[in-house]
């Protein structure tokens, strides 16, 4: 769900550890994930991430306001991409099908993404310290769906059907990720298959809200 395609780092000078100075979201994320793997999320500080990336802590904060933001990547850009995917779905497509197709495409990540998408999602879904922050991110993600459903149904984003669509789509997606992460050898193609299968239930939930 979060962004897995980030810009390439721009080297400027060597750090004390022999790595080029990071001047991108991607390089800071990669440095952070190395430390998360070694010390755990709770045991990693922004100071340590800055040292690993070869930059000052102020530079890290320019890219990410907090450590909790790093696992989510460039989330604003991710949501913009999600809005585009939903808007691309034909207006005459049934609402459940438009969401279904957009959610599947939204979760299409390159197999060589760095940090690996599996590692990113395992951290987000299994780290207690991230759960409160994740609630805010999930709300933003649901809102994107609610706004698109409202547009398609001449409703308001806060009306029942758009809200149900957002909540159910999130629950389905998270359940699909849990199932995918439980399969150690499952690749990114398998993730799309699991999400596609899980999203088939969306029509039933939306139909119930209209009775």
mmCIF file of C-alpha atoms in Angstrom:
data_model
loop_
_atom_site.group_PDB
_atom_site.id
_atom_site.type_symbol
_atom_site.label_atom_id
_atom_site.label_comp_id
_atom_site.label_asym_id
_atom_site.label_seq_id
_atom_site.Cartn_x
_atom_site.Cartn_y
_atom_site.Cartn_z
ATOM 1 C CA UNK A 1 0.000 0.000 0.000
ATOM 2 C CA UNK A 2 2.697 2.561 0.718
ATOM 3 C CA UNK A 3 4.998 3.810 -2.001
ATOM 4 C CA UNK A 4 7.677 1.334 -3.048
ATOM 5 C CA UNK A 5 9.056 3.233 -6.046
ATOM 6 C CA UNK A 6 11.315 6.028 -4.884
ATOM 7 C CA UNK A 7 13.725 8.391 -6.583
ATOM 8 C CA UNK A 8 17.359 7.427 -6.926
ATOM 9 C CA UNK A 9 19.923 8.873 -4.510
ATOM 10 C CA UNK A 10 22.226 11.632 -5.638
ATOM 11 C CA UNK A 11 25.801 11.169 -4.339
ATOM 12 C CA UNK A 12 27.697 14.301 -3.379
ATOM 13 C CA UNK A 13 30.533 13.310 -1.079
ATOM 14 C CA UNK A 14 31.632 10.320 0.960
ATOM 15 C CA UNK A 15 30.468 9.809 4.529
ATOM 16 C CA UNK A 16 32.671 8.565 7.331
ATOM 17 C CA UNK A 17 31.398 5.035 6.612
ATOM 18 C CA UNK A 18 32.384 5.229 2.962
ATOM 19 C CA UNK A 19 28.881 5.644 1.546
ATOM 20 C CA UNK A 20 27.802 8.565 -0.658
ATOM 21 C CA UNK A 21 25.751 11.239 1.006
ATOM 22 C CA UNK A 22 22.029 10.576 0.625
ATOM 23 C CA UNK A 23 19.993 13.309 -0.964
ATOM 24 C CA UNK A 24 16.796 11.442 -1.712
ATOM 25 C CA UNK A 25 13.850 9.729 -0.069
ATOM 26 C CA UNK A 26 15.061 6.397 -1.452
ATOM 27 C CA UNK A 27 18.513 6.555 0.108
ATOM 28 C CA UNK A 28 17.165 7.590 3.491
ATOM 29 C CA UNK A 29 14.613 4.764 3.415
ATOM 30 C CA UNK A 30 17.258 2.216 2.497
ATOM 31 C CA UNK A 31 19.520 3.414 5.300
ATOM 32 C CA UNK A 32 16.628 3.280 7.762
ATOM 33 C CA UNK A 33 15.569 -0.223 6.740
ATOM 34 C CA UNK A 34 19.108 -1.514 7.167
ATOM 35 C CA UNK A 35 18.997 -0.292 10.746
ATOM 36 C CA UNK A 36 15.446 -1.549 11.352
ATOM 37 C CA UNK A 37 16.601 -5.022 10.298
ATOM 38 C CA UNK A 38 19.626 -4.869 12.572
ATOM 39 C CA UNK A 39 18.267 -3.080 15.650
ATOM 40 C CA UNK A 40 14.492 -3.200 15.300
ATOM 41 C CA UNK A 41 12.225 -0.232 14.726
ATOM 42 C CA UNK A 42 12.114 0.836 18.378
ATOM 43 C CA UNK A 43 15.886 0.511 18.688
ATOM 44 C CA UNK A 44 16.606 2.814 15.747
ATOM 45 C CA UNK A 45 16.799 6.574 16.197
ATOM 46 C CA UNK A 46 16.680 9.385 13.685
ATOM 47 C CA UNK A 47 20.257 10.228 14.702
ATOM 48 C CA UNK A 48 21.315 6.712 13.759
ATOM 49 C CA UNK A 49 19.471 6.917 10.440
ATOM 50 C CA UNK A 50 21.203 10.185 9.635
ATOM 51 C CA UNK A 51 24.603 8.672 10.408
ATOM 52 C CA UNK A 52 23.835 5.578 8.318
ATOM 53 C CA UNK A 53 22.742 7.763 5.415
ATOM 54 C CA UNK A 54 25.770 10.032 5.769
ATOM 55 C CA UNK A 55 23.800 13.240 6.325
ATOM 56 C CA UNK A 56 22.807 15.474 9.202
ATOM 57 C CA UNK A 57 19.638 14.779 11.171
ATOM 58 C CA UNK A 58 18.154 18.035 9.910
ATOM 59 C CA UNK A 59 18.403 16.704 6.354
ATOM 60 C CA UNK A 60 16.537 13.528 7.321
ATOM 61 C CA UNK A 61 13.767 15.596 8.885
ATOM 62 C CA UNK A 62 13.419 17.571 5.665
ATOM 63 C CA UNK A 63 12.480 14.351 3.903
ATOM 64 C CA UNK A 64 10.530 12.680 6.706
ATOM 65 C CA UNK A 65 8.897 14.559 9.611
ATOM 66 C CA UNK A 66 9.270 11.537 11.918
ATOM 67 C CA UNK A 67 10.667 8.029 12.044
ATOM 68 C CA UNK A 68 7.093 6.723 11.788
ATOM 69 C CA UNK A 69 6.763 8.293 8.331
ATOM 70 C CA UNK A 70 9.734 6.472 6.816
ATOM 71 C CA UNK A 71 8.141 3.011 6.365
ATOM 72 C CA UNK A 72 5.277 4.645 4.439
ATOM 73 C CA UNK A 73 7.579 6.159 1.837
ATOM 74 C CA UNK A 74 6.323 9.188 -0.086
ATOM 75 C CA UNK A 75 2.751 8.634 0.973
ATOM 76 C CA UNK A 76 1.303 11.815 -0.514
ATOM 77 C CA UNK A 77 2.628 10.764 -3.902
ATOM 78 C CA UNK A 78 1.209 7.295 -3.333
ATOM 79 C CA UNK A 79 -2.261 8.698 -2.674
ATOM 80 C CA UNK A 80 -2.059 10.889 -5.757
ATOM 81 C CA UNK A 81 -1.296 7.794 -7.818
ATOM 82 C CA UNK A 82 -4.254 6.008 -6.222
ATOM 83 C CA UNK A 83 -6.583 8.886 -7.137
ATOM 84 C CA UNK A 84 -5.340 8.687 -10.717
ATOM 85 C CA UNK A 85 -5.990 4.946 -10.877
ATOM 86 C CA UNK A 86 -9.549 5.405 -9.633
ATOM 87 C CA UNK A 87 -10.189 8.297 -12.005
ATOM 88 C CA UNK A 88 -9.000 6.181 -14.932
ATOM 89 C CA UNK A 89 -11.749 3.628 -14.391
ATOM 90 C CA UNK A 90 -14.679 4.167 -16.818
ATOM 91 C CA UNK A 91 -17.669 5.966 -15.337
ATOM 92 C CA UNK A 92 -20.021 3.275 -16.601
ATOM 93 C CA UNK A 93 -18.132 0.574 -14.709
ATOM 94 C CA UNK A 94 -19.965 -0.734 -11.609
ATOM 95 C CA UNK A 95 -18.619 0.953 -8.492
ATOM 96 C CA UNK A 96 -17.368 -2.260 -6.903
ATOM 97 C CA UNK A 97 -15.524 -3.189 -10.094
ATOM 98 C CA UNK A 98 -13.877 0.230 -10.445
ATOM 99 C CA UNK A 99 -12.551 0.011 -6.887
ATOM 100 C CA UNK A 100 -11.505 -3.595 -7.372
ATOM 101 C CA UNK A 101 -9.437 -2.824 -10.453
ATOM 102 C CA UNK A 102 -7.847 0.300 -8.965
ATOM 103 C CA UNK A 103 -6.882 -1.422 -5.704
ATOM 104 C CA UNK A 104 -5.236 -4.301 -7.548
ATOM 105 C CA UNK A 105 -3.238 -1.910 -9.747
ATOM 106 C CA UNK A 106 -2.354 0.233 -6.745
ATOM 107 C CA UNK A 107 -0.625 -2.758 -5.185
ATOM 108 C CA UNK A 108 1.458 -3.581 -8.259
ATOM 109 C CA UNK A 109 5.083 -3.099 -7.195
ATOM 110 C CA UNK A 110 8.314 -4.003 -9.005
ATOM 111 C CA UNK A 111 9.891 -7.186 -7.630
ATOM 112 C CA UNK A 112 13.215 -5.389 -7.170
ATOM 113 C CA UNK A 113 11.781 -2.494 -5.131
ATOM 114 C CA UNK A 114 14.123 -1.202 -2.443
ATOM 115 C CA UNK A 115 13.360 -1.599 0.384
ATOM 116 C CA UNK A 116 11.575 -4.830 -0.626
ATOM 117 C CA UNK A 117 7.816 -4.397 -0.498
ATOM 118 C CA UNK A 118 7.411 -7.485 1.692
ATOM 119 C CA UNK A 119 9.871 -6.080 4.223
ATOM 120 C CA UNK A 120 8.099 -2.713 4.199
ATOM 121 C CA UNK A 121 4.634 -4.169 4.733
ATOM 122 C CA UNK A 122 5.760 -6.605 7.404
ATOM 123 C CA UNK A 123 7.224 -3.686 9.336
ATOM 124 C CA UNK A 124 4.055 -1.585 8.983
ATOM 125 C CA UNK A 125 1.664 -4.374 9.906
ATOM 126 C CA UNK A 126 3.615 -5.974 12.742
ATOM 127 C CA UNK A 127 5.319 -3.104 14.582
ATOM 128 C CA UNK A 128 3.343 -1.967 17.657
ATOM 129 C CA UNK A 129 5.017 1.452 17.695
ATOM 130 C CA UNK A 130 3.645 2.156 14.215
ATOM 131 C CA UNK A 131 0.007 1.281 14.789
ATOM 132 C CA UNK A 132 -1.261 4.673 15.964
ATOM 133 C CA UNK A 133 0.467 6.390 13.046
ATOM 134 C CA UNK A 134 -0.887 3.786 10.649
ATOM 135 C CA UNK A 135 -4.442 4.615 11.690
ATOM 136 C CA UNK A 136 -3.954 8.108 10.261
ATOM 137 C CA UNK A 137 -2.539 6.748 7.019
ATOM 138 C CA UNK A 138 -5.368 4.248 6.666
ATOM 139 C CA UNK A 139 -7.909 7.039 7.113
ATOM 140 C CA UNK A 140 -6.296 9.000 4.260
ATOM 141 C CA UNK A 141 -6.338 5.901 2.037
ATOM 142 C CA UNK A 142 -10.005 5.226 2.787
ATOM 143 C CA UNK A 143 -10.839 8.836 2.047
ATOM 144 C CA UNK A 144 -9.483 8.516 -1.501
ATOM 145 C CA UNK A 145 -11.910 5.669 -2.159
ATOM 146 C CA UNK A 146 -14.812 7.449 -0.462
ATOM 147 C CA UNK A 147 -14.304 10.550 -2.600
ATOM 148 C CA UNK A 148 -14.277 8.531 -5.818
ATOM 149 C CA UNK A 149 -17.346 6.502 -4.836
ATOM 150 C CA UNK A 150 -19.162 9.707 -3.907
ATOM 151 C CA UNK A 151 -18.392 11.116 -7.342
ATOM 152 C CA UNK A 152 -19.694 8.002 -9.044
ATOM 153 C CA UNK A 153 -22.880 7.787 -6.991
ATOM 154 C CA UNK A 154 -23.802 11.491 -6.654
ATOM 155 C CA UNK A 155 -23.233 11.253 -2.921
ATOM 156 C CA UNK A 156 -20.982 12.915 -0.386
ATOM 157 C CA UNK A 157 -17.753 11.280 0.812
ATOM 158 C CA UNK A 158 -19.166 11.077 4.336
ATOM 159 C CA UNK A 159 -22.340 9.282 3.226
ATOM 160 C CA UNK A 160 -22.822 5.628 4.112
ATOM 161 C CA UNK A 161 -21.984 3.893 0.842
ATOM 162 C CA UNK A 162 -18.723 5.790 0.165
ATOM 163 C CA UNK A 163 -17.646 5.236 3.767
ATOM 164 C CA UNK A 164 -18.478 1.537 3.644
ATOM 165 C CA UNK A 165 -16.566 1.198 0.384
ATOM 166 C CA UNK A 166 -13.477 2.729 1.960
ATOM 167 C CA UNK A 167 -13.608 0.727 5.172
ATOM 168 C CA UNK A 168 -14.353 -2.588 3.486
ATOM 169 C CA UNK A 169 -11.677 -2.083 0.822
ATOM 170 C CA UNK A 170 -9.104 -1.392 3.524
ATOM 171 C CA UNK A 171 -10.147 -4.432 5.558
ATOM 172 C CA UNK A 172 -9.979 -6.634 2.469
ATOM 173 C CA UNK A 173 -6.567 -5.272 1.479
ATOM 174 C CA UNK A 174 -5.093 -5.748 4.948
ATOM 175 C CA UNK A 175 -6.465 -9.281 5.129
ATOM 176 C CA UNK A 176 -4.906 -10.021 1.754
ATOM 177 C CA UNK A 177 -1.563 -8.694 2.955
ATOM 178 C CA UNK A 178 -1.736 -10.857 6.081
ATOM 179 C CA UNK A 179 -2.352 -13.905 3.901
ATOM 180 C CA UNK A 180 0.484 -12.948 1.535
ATOM 181 C CA UNK A 181 2.978 -12.330 4.329
ATOM 182 C CA UNK A 182 2.101 -15.714 5.812
ATOM 183 C CA UNK A 183 3.467 -17.296 2.604
ATOM 184 C CA UNK A 184 7.257 -16.830 2.881
ATOM 185 C CA UNK A 185 7.949 -17.646 -0.741
ATOM 186 C CA UNK A 186 5.063 -15.659 -2.259
ATOM 187 C CA UNK A 187 6.238 -13.042 -4.756
ATOM 188 C CA UNK A 188 4.691 -9.749 -5.877
ATOM 189 C CA UNK A 189 2.636 -11.522 -8.550
ATOM 190 C CA UNK A 190 1.098 -13.712 -5.860
ATOM 191 C CA UNK A 191 0.206 -10.594 -3.882
ATOM 192 C CA UNK A 192 -1.896 -9.338 -6.795
ATOM 193 C CA UNK A 193 -3.622 -12.697 -7.058
ATOM 194 C CA UNK A 194 -4.506 -12.668 -3.365
ATOM 195 C CA UNK A 195 -5.800 -9.094 -3.494
ATOM 196 C CA UNK A 196 -7.779 -9.813 -6.654
ATOM 197 C CA UNK A 197 -9.408 -12.826 -5.023
ATOM 198 C CA UNK A 198 -10.145 -10.970 -1.800
ATOM 199 C CA UNK A 199 -11.638 -7.938 -3.536
ATOM 200 C CA UNK A 200 -14.338 -10.059 -5.174
ATOM 201 C CA UNK A 201 -16.269 -9.769 -1.919
ATOM 202 C CA UNK A 202 -16.634 -5.995 -2.209
ATOM 203 C CA UNK A 203 -19.754 -6.203 -4.367
ATOM 204 C CA UNK A 204 -21.587 -8.174 -1.683
ATOM 205 C CA UNK A 205 -20.789 -5.606 1.008
ATOM 206 C CA UNK A 206 -21.816 -2.654 -1.137
ATOM 207 C CA UNK A 207 -25.050 -4.376 -2.132
ATOM 208 C CA UNK A 208 -25.914 -4.866 1.533
ATOM 209 C CA UNK A 209 -25.616 -1.145 2.252
ATOM 210 C CA UNK A 210 -28.255 -0.354 -0.389
ATOM 211 C CA UNK A 211 -30.954 -2.644 0.932
#
